[in-house]
Coordinates of C-alpha atoms in Angstrom, one line a residue:
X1 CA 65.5 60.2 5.1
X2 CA 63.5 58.7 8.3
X3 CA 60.7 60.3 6.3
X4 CA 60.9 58.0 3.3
X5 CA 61.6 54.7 5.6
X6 CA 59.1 55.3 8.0
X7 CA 57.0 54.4 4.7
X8 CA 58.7 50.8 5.2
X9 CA 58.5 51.5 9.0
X10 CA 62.3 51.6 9.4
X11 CA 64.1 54.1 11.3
X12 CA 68.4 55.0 11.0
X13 CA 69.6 53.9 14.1
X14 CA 69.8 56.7 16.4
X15 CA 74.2 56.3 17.2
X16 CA 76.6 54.6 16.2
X17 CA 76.8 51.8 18.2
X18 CA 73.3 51.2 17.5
X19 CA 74.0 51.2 13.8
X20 CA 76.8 48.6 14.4
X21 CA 74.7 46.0 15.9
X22 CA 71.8 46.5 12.9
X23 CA 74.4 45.9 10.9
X24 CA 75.4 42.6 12.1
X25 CA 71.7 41.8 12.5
X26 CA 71.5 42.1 9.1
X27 CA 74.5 40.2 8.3
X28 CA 73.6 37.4 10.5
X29 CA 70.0 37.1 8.6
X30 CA 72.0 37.4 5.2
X31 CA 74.0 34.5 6.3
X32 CA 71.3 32.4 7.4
X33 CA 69.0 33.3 3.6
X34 CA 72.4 32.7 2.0
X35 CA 73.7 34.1 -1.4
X36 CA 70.9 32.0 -3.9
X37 CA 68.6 34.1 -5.4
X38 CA 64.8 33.0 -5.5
X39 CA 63.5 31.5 -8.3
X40 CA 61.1 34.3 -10.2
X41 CA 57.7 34.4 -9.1
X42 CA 55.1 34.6 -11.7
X43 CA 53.4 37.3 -9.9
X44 CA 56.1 39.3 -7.5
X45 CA 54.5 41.3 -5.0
X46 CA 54.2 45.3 -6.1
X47 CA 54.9 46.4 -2.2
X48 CA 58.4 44.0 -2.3
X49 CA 59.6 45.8 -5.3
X50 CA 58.4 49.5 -4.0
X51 CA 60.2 48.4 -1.0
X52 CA 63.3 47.6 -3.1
X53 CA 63.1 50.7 -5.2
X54 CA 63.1 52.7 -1.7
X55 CA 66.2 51.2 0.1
X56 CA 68.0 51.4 -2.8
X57 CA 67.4 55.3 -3.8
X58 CA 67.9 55.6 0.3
X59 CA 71.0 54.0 -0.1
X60 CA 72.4 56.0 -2.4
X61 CA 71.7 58.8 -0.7
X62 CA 73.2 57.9 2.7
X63 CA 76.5 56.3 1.0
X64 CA 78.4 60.0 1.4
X65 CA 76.9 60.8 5.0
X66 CA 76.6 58.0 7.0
X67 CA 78.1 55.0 6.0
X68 CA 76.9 52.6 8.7
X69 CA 73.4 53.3 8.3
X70 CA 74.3 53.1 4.4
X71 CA 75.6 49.5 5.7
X72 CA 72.6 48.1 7.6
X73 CA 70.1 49.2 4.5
X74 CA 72.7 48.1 1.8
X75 CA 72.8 44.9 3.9
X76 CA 69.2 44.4 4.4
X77 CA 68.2 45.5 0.5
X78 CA 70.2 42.5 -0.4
X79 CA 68.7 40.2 1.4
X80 CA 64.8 40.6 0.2
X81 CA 66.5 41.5 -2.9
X82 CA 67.9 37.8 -3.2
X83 CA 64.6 36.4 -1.6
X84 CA 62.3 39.0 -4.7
X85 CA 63.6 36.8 -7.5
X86 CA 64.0 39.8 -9.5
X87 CA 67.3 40.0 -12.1
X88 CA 67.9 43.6 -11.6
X89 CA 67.6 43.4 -7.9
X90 CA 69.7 39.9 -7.6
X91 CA 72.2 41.6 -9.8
X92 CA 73.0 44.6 -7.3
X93 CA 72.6 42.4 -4.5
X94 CA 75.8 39.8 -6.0
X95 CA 77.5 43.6 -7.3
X96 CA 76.5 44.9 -3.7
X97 CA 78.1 41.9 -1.6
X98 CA 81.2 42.2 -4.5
X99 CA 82.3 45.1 -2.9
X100 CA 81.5 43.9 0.6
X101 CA 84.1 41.6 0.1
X102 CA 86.7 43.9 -1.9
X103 CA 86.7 46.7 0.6
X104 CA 88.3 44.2 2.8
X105 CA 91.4 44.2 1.0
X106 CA 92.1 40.6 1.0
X107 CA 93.7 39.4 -1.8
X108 CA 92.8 35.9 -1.1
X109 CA 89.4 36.5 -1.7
X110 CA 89.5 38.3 -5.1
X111 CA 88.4 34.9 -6.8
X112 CA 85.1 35.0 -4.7
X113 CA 84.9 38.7 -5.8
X114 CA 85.0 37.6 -9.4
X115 CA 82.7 34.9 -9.5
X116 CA 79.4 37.2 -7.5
X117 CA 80.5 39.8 -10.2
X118 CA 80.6 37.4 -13.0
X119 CA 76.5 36.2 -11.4
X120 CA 75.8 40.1 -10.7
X121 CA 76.8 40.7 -14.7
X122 CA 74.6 38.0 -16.1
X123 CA 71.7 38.7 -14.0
X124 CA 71.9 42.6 -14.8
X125 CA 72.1 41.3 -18.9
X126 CA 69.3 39.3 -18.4
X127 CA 67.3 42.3 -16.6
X128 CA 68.0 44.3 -19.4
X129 CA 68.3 47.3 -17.1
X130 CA 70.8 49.5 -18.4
X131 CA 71.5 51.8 -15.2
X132 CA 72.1 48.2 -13.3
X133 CA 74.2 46.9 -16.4
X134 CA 76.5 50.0 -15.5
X135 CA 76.2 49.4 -11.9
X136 CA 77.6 46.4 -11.7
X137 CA 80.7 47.9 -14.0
X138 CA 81.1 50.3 -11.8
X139 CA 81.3 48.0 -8.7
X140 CA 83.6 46.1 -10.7
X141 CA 86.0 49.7 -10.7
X142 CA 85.7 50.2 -7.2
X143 CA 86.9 46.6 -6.6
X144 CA 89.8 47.2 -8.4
X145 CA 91.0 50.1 -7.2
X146 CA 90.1 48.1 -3.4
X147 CA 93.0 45.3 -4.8
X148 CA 95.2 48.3 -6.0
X149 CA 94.3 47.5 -9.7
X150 CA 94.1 50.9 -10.6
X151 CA 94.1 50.5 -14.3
X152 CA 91.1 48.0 -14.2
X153 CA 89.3 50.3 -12.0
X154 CA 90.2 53.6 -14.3
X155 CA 88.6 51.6 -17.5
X156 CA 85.6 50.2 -15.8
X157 CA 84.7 53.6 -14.6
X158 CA 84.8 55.1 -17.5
X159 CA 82.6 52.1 -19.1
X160 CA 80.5 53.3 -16.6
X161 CA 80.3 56.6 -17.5
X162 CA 79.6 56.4 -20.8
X163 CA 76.6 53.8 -20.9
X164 CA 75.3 56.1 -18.0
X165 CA 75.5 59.2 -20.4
X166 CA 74.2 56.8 -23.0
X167 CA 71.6 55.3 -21.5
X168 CA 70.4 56.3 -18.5
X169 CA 69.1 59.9 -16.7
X170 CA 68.6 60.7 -13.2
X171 CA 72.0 58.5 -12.6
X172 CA 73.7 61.6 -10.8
X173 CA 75.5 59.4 -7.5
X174 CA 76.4 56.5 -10.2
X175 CA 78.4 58.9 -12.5
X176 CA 79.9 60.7 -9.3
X177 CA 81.0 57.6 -7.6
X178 CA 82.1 56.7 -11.3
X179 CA 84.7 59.8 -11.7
X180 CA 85.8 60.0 -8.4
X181 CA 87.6 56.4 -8.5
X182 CA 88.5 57.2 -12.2
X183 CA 89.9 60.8 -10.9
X184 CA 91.9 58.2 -8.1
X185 CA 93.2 55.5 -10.2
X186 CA 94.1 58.1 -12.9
X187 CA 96.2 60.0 -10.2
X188 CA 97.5 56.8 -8.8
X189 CA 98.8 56.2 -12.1
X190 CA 100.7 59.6 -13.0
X191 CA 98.2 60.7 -15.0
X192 CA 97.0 63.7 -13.3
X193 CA 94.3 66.4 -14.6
X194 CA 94.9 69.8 -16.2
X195 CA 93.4 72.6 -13.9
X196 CA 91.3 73.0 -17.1
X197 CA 89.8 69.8 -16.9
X198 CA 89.4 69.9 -13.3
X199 CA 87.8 73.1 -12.9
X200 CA 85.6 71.7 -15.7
X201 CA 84.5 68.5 -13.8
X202 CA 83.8 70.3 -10.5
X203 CA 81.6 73.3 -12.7
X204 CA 79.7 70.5 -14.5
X205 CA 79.3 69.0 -11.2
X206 CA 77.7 71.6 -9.1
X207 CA 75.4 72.5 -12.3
X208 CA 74.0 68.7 -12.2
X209 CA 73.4 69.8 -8.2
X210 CA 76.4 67.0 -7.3
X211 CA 77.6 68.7 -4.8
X212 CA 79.2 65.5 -3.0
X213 CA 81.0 65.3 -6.5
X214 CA 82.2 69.0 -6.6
X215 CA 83.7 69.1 -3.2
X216 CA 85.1 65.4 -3.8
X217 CA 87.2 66.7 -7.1
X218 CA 88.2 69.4 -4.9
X219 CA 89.6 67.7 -2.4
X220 CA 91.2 64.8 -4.3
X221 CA 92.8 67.1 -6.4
X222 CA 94.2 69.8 -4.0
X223 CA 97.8 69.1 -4.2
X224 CA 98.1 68.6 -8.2
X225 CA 96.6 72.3 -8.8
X226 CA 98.4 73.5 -5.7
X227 CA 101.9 72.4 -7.9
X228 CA 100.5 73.5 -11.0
X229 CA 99.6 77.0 -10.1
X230 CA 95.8 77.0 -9.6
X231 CA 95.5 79.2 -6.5
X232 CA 92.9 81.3 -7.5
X233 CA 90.8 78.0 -9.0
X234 CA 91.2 76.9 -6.0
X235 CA 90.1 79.1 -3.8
X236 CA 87.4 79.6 -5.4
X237 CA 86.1 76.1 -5.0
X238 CA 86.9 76.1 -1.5
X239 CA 84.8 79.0 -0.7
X240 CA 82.0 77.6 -2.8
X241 CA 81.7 74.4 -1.4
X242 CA 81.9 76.0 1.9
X243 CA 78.9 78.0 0.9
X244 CA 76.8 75.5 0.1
X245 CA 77.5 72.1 1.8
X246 CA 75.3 72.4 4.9
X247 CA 77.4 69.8 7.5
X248 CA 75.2 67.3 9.6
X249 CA 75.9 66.7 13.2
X250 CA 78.6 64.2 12.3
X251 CA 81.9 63.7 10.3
X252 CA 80.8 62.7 6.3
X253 CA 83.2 62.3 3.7
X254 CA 81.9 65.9 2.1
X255 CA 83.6 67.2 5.6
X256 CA 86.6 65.5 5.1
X257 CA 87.3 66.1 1.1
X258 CA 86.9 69.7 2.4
X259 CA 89.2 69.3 5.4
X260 CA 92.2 68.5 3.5
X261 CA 92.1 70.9 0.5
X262 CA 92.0 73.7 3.4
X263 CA 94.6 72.0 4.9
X264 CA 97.2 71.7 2.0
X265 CA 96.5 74.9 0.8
X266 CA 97.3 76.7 4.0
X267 CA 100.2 74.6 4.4
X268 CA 101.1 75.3 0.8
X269 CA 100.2 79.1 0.5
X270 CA 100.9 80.3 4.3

């Protein structure tokens, strides 16, 4: 990924606690420019919205490996996003600051959450852009689930999922982010998969080259096959995922989804 943002001559910060203080860089500046978006200009600049277009796909593809350098690009896309005067970009910036908010867990809060969702939704209409339009609903999902709404979040997932499979291609991390809080909520809720259905989602997964999806499933739903008698499911997906996730030099959420299905099935099995 330095590759693609030395293009915008950015680097990831080389630690952690370098990554920490370039996120509150950026959430200083982000304070200071404020949460207005810029009124359209009649000519935007090509460079600001190739720019755009590469912190966000970089984004995306940091969000399951390293989630403070995830932050400080998240962080700094909304900002020139808000200053571009662009509808689609102002829409995930409000969506993006949304969840900002949400994953703190505060309660008190959830009307502010409501209201940049409610400006993140009419911007994306306006844009017209369908892959934001279900975006923004699937920010909307995660939030709930953040506020234990687990109902809310199960139904705008799945909203998500099907104007993604409608509308859009190329949205692989959207509709995996999309069925892995659906697969939660859904869980949450007593609703729990067949091992059909979830050897089904983690095969269509790996075929669409998720692999962050397919170990995910397999992690999250570990216990559930473990009671209903899919051993040999099981440890099949194990081994696969095992085969083909190549680990970084530090912990990722791939690592960890991985870590616990190994765990509860020795602990299960012996």
């Amino acid at each position: 990924l330095n590759g693609v943002l030395r293009a915008l001559h950015l680097r990831l910060p080389e630690n952690p606690w370098w990554a920490r203080v370039a996120v509150l860089w950026e959430r200083v500046r982000l304070r200071i420019h404020g949460l207005a978006l810029t009124a359209p200009r009649e000519n935007p600049a090509s460079a600001r919205h190739r720019e755009l277009d590469i912190l966000w796909s970089t984004v995306h593809g940091l969000q399951t490996v390293d989630g403070l350098g995830a932050a400080w690009l998240t962080t700094r896309y909304m900002r020139l996003a808000l200053d571009s005067g662009s509808a689609e970009h102002g829409a995930r910036a409000f969506a993006c600051e949304a969840l900002a908010i949400a994953n703190q867990g505060d309660r008190s809060l959830q009307s502010r959450t409501e209201m940049l969702f409610s400006r993140a939704e009419s911007l994306a209409l306006e844009s017209g852009a369908q892959k934001t339009i279900a975006f923004v609903e699937l920010a909307r999902g995660v939030s709930a689930y953040q506020y234990g709404d687990q109902r809310r979040c199960r139904s705008s997932c799945e909203r998500a999922i099907a104007m993604l499979a409608r509308n859009c291609t190329a949205a692989v991390y959207e509709v995996s982010r999309a069925r892995v809080f659906s697969l939660l909520a859904a869980g949450e809720l007593g609703d729990f998969a067949s091992p059909s259905e979830v050897s089904a989602l983690i095969d269509d997964a790996w075929r669409r080259g998720d692999s962050y999806g397919a170990i995910a499933f397999t992690g999250l739903t570990v216990v559930v096959r473990l009671i209903q008698g899919a051993h040999d499911d099981l440890q099949r997906d194990i081994a696969r995922a095992r085969h083909w996730w190549v680990a970084p030099s530090y912990f990722t959420w791939p690592q960890w989804y991985l870590l616990i299905a190994e765990f509860y099935q020795e602990v299960y099995l012996g």
